[in-house]
Every structure is written in structure tokens, then in C-alpha cells.
Short mmCIF file of C-alpha atoms in Angstrom, two decimals:
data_model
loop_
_atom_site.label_atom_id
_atom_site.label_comp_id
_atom_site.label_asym_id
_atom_site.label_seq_id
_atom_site.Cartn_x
_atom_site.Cartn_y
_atom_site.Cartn_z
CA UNK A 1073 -1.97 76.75 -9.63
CA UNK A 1074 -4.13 74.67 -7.59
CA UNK A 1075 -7.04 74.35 -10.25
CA UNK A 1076 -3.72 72.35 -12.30
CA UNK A 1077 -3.31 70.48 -8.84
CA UNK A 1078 -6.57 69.45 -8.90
CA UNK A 1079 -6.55 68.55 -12.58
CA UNK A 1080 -3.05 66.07 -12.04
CA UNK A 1081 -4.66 64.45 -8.85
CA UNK A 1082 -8.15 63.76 -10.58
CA UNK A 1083 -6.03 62.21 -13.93
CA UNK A 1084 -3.48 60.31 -11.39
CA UNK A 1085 -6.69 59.19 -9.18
CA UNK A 1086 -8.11 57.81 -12.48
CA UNK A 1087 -4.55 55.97 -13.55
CA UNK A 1088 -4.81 54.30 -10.04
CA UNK A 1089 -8.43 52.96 -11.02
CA UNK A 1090 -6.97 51.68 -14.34
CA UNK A 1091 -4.07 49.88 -12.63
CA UNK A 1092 -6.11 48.17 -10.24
CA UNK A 1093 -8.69 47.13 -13.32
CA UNK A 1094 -5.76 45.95 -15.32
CA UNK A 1095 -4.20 44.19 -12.43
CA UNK A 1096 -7.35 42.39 -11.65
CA UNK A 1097 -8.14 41.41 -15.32
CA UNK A 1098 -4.45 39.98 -15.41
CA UNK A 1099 -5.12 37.87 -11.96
CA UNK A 1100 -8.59 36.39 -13.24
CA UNK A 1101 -6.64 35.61 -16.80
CA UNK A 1102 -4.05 33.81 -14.41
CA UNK A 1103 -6.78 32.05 -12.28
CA UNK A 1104 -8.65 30.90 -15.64
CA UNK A 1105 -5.28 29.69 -16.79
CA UNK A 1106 -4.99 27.60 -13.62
CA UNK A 1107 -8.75 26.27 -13.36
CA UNK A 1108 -8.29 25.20 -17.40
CA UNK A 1109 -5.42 23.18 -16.36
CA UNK A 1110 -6.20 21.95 -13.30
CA UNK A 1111 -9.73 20.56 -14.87
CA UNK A 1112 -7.86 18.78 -18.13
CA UNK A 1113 -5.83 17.29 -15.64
CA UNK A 1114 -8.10 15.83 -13.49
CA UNK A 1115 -10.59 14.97 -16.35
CA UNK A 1116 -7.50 13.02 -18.03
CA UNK A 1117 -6.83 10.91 -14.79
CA UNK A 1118 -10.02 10.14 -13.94
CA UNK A 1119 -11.35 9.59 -17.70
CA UNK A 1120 -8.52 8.32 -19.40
CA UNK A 1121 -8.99 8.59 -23.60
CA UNK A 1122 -12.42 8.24 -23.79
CA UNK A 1123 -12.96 5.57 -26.56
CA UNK A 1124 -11.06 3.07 -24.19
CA UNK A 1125 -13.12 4.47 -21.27
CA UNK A 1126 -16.36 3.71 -21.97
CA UNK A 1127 -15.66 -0.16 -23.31
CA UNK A 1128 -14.56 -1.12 -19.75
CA UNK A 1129 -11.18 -0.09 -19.52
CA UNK A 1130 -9.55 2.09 -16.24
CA UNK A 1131 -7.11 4.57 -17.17
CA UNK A 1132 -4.06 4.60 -14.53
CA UNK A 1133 -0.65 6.59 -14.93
CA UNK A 1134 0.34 6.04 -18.48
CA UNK A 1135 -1.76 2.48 -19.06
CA UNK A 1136 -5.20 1.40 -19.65
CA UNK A 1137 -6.20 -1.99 -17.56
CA UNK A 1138 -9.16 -4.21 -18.90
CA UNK A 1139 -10.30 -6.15 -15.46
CA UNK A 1140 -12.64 -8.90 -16.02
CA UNK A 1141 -15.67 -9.58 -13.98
CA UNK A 1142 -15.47 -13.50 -15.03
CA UNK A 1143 -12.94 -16.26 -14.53
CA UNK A 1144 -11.11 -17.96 -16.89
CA UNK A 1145 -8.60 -20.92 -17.11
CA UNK A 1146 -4.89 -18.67 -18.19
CA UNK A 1147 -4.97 -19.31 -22.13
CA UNK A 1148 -8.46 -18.22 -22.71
CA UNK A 1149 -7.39 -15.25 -20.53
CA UNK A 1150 -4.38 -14.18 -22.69
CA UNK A 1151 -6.59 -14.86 -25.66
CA UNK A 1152 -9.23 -12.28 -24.59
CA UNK A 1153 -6.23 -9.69 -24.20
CA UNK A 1154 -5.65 -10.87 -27.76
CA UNK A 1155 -8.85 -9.86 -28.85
CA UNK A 1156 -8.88 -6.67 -27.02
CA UNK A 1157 -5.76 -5.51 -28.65
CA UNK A 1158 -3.30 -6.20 -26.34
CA UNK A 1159 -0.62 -8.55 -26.58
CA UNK A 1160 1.51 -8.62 -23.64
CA UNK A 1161 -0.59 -9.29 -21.25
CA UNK A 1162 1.47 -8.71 -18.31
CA UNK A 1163 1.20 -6.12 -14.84
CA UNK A 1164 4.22 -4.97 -13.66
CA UNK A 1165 2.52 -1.97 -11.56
CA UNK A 1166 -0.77 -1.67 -11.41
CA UNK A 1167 -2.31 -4.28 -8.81
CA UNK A 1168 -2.44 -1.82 -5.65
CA UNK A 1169 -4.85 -3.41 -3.55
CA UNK A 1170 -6.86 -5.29 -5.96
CA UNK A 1171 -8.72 -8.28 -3.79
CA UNK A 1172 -8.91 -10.96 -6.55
CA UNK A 1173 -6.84 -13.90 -7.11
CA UNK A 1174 -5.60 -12.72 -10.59
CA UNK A 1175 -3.38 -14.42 -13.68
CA UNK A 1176 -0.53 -12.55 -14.48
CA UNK A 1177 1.12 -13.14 -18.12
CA UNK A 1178 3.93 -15.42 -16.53
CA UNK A 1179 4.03 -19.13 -17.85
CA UNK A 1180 6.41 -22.07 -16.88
CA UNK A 1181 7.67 -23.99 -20.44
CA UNK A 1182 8.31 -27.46 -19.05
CA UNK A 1183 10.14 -28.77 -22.20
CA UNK A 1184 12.93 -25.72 -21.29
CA UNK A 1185 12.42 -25.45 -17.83
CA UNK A 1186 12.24 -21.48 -17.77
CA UNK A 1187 9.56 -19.30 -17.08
CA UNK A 1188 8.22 -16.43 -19.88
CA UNK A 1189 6.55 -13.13 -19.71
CA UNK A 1190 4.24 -13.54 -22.40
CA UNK A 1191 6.62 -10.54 -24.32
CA UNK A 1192 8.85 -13.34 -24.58
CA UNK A 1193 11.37 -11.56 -21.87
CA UNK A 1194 12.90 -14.30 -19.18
CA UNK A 1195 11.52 -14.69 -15.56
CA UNK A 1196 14.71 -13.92 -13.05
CA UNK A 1197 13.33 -15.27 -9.96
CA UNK A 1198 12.59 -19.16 -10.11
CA UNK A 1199 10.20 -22.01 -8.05
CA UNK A 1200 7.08 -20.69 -9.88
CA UNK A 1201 3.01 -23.59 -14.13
CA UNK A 1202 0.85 -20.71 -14.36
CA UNK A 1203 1.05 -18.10 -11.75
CA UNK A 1204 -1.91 -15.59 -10.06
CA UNK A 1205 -1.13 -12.45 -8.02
CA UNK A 1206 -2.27 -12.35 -4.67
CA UNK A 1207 -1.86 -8.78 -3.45
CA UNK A 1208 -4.49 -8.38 -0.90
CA UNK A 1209 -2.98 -11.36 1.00
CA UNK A 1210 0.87 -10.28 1.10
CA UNK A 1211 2.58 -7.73 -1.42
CA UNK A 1212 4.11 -9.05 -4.16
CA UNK A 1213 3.33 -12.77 -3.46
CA UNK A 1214 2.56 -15.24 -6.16
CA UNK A 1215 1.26 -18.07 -6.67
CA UNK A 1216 2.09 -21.27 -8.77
CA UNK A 1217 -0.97 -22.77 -10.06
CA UNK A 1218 -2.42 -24.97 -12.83
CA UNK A 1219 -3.08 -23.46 -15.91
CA UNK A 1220 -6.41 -24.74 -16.12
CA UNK A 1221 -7.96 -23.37 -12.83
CA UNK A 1222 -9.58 -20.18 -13.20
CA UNK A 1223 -9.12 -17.03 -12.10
CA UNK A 1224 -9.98 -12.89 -13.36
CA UNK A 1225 -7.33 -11.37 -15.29
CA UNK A 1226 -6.41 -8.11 -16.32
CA UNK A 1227 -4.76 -6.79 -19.65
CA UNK A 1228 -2.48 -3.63 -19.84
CA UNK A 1229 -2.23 -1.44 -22.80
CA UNK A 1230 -0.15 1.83 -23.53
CA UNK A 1231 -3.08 4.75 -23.31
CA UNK A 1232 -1.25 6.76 -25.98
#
């Protein structure tokens, strides 16, 4: 009787081993899993789609932001978004604490007297020509200005 003892400890002993391998292999499966993730994540934030990427754009939440290094009077500015494919022109988010006087796509129609995103949507708020963001100085101050001064700009596009 105890030579069959012997024999069920030594094959329950051996299930034991083979639990903890399996265990382990499922953890490190689980860990992989994670790191896999973790890393397309952070490669997608900081990379953004990659075309986009390496022609000058920054990749932010959903958007890709073109930000010039040169200054431009507005309409040459909204015509270089043009070029680069995007056609609204506009920042509704992204400015954080960008520390550049910067055109926004926000024009003043004196024949109508109303101001236009240049999606063609209305201005609400009123007193603003041509108008610049000045974020580093106070948050969400702008600036009236004329057209023809120049400034940087920055064009949004949809990184999908």
C-alpha cells in the first residue's frame, strides 16, 4: 500500500509542476498581450500615420496639425492648407501652449458684416478683419488684425 502512496504523490507532485508551467505560460501570454498593446498605443500617439508624419505634420488626438516655421499674410496661409489637402483651415482644440502669434481660419466679410470660419459656419461671438490666436499671452484671447500682416499658421486635418 505505501509503494501505491508513493506512486499517487510522485504523479500529483508532477501535476503541481504542470500547473505552475501552465499558469506561468498563461501570465507571460497575458503580459505579451499587454506590452503589444501598450507599444501600438504609444507608437500611434507619438507617430501618428506615418506618411503624414514624416512631411511635417504632428499627430494629436484624432487630428494631424501642419505648423509652419514661416509667416505669411492670412490668404497665402489658407492657400498653403489648400495645397496641403486641407480645406478648413480652422483650430478649435489644439493650441495648448503654443508661443506664436498664429492665424486662425476666422475672417470678417465687410460687405455682410459677419464673421466666417473658413467651413463657411457663422462666428457667434462678435467685435473681431483677420484674427490670430494668442494663447501664451491669455487663454482663449484673440486678436483682430489686418489681413495682410503676417503671422505662422497651422492647418488641421482628420488623421483617419
Amino acid at each position: 500500500m505505501s509503494k501505491f502512496l508513493n506512486v499517487c504523490q510522485h504523479l500529483h507532485s508532477g501535476r503541481n509542476t504542470y500547473r505552475i508551467v501552465a499558469v506561468s505560460f498563461g501570465l507571460l501570454c497575458i503580459l505579451q498581450v499587454a506590452v503589444n498593446i501598450t507599444l501600438r498605443l504609444s507608437r500611434r500617439t507619438t507617430e501618428g500615420p506615418n506618411k503624414s508624419f514624416q512631411q511635417g505634420w504632428v499627430y494629436f488626438g484624432s487630428s494631424l496639425y501642419f505648423i509652419s516655421s514661416t509667416k505669411l499674410p492670412w490668404l497665402q496661409s489658407r492657400d498653403d492648407c489648400q495645397q496641403r489637402g486641407v480645406f478648413d483651415f480652422m483650430l478649435k482644440n489644439f493650441m495648448g501652449k503654443f508661443h506664436r502669434l498664429t492665424w486662425i481660419g476666422l475672417t470678417h466679410q465687410a460687405e455682410t458684416m459677419k464673421w466666417n470660419w473658413v467651413d463657411g459656419t457663422l462666428l457667434t461671438e462678435r467685435n473681431i478683419t483677420c484674427v490670430e490666436i494668442r494663447f501664451f499671452e491669455q487663454e482663449n484671447s484673440w486678436n483682430d488684425i489686418r489681413c495682410y500682416e503676417q503671422n505662422f499658421w497651422i492647418c488641421e486635418k482628420n488623421a483617419l
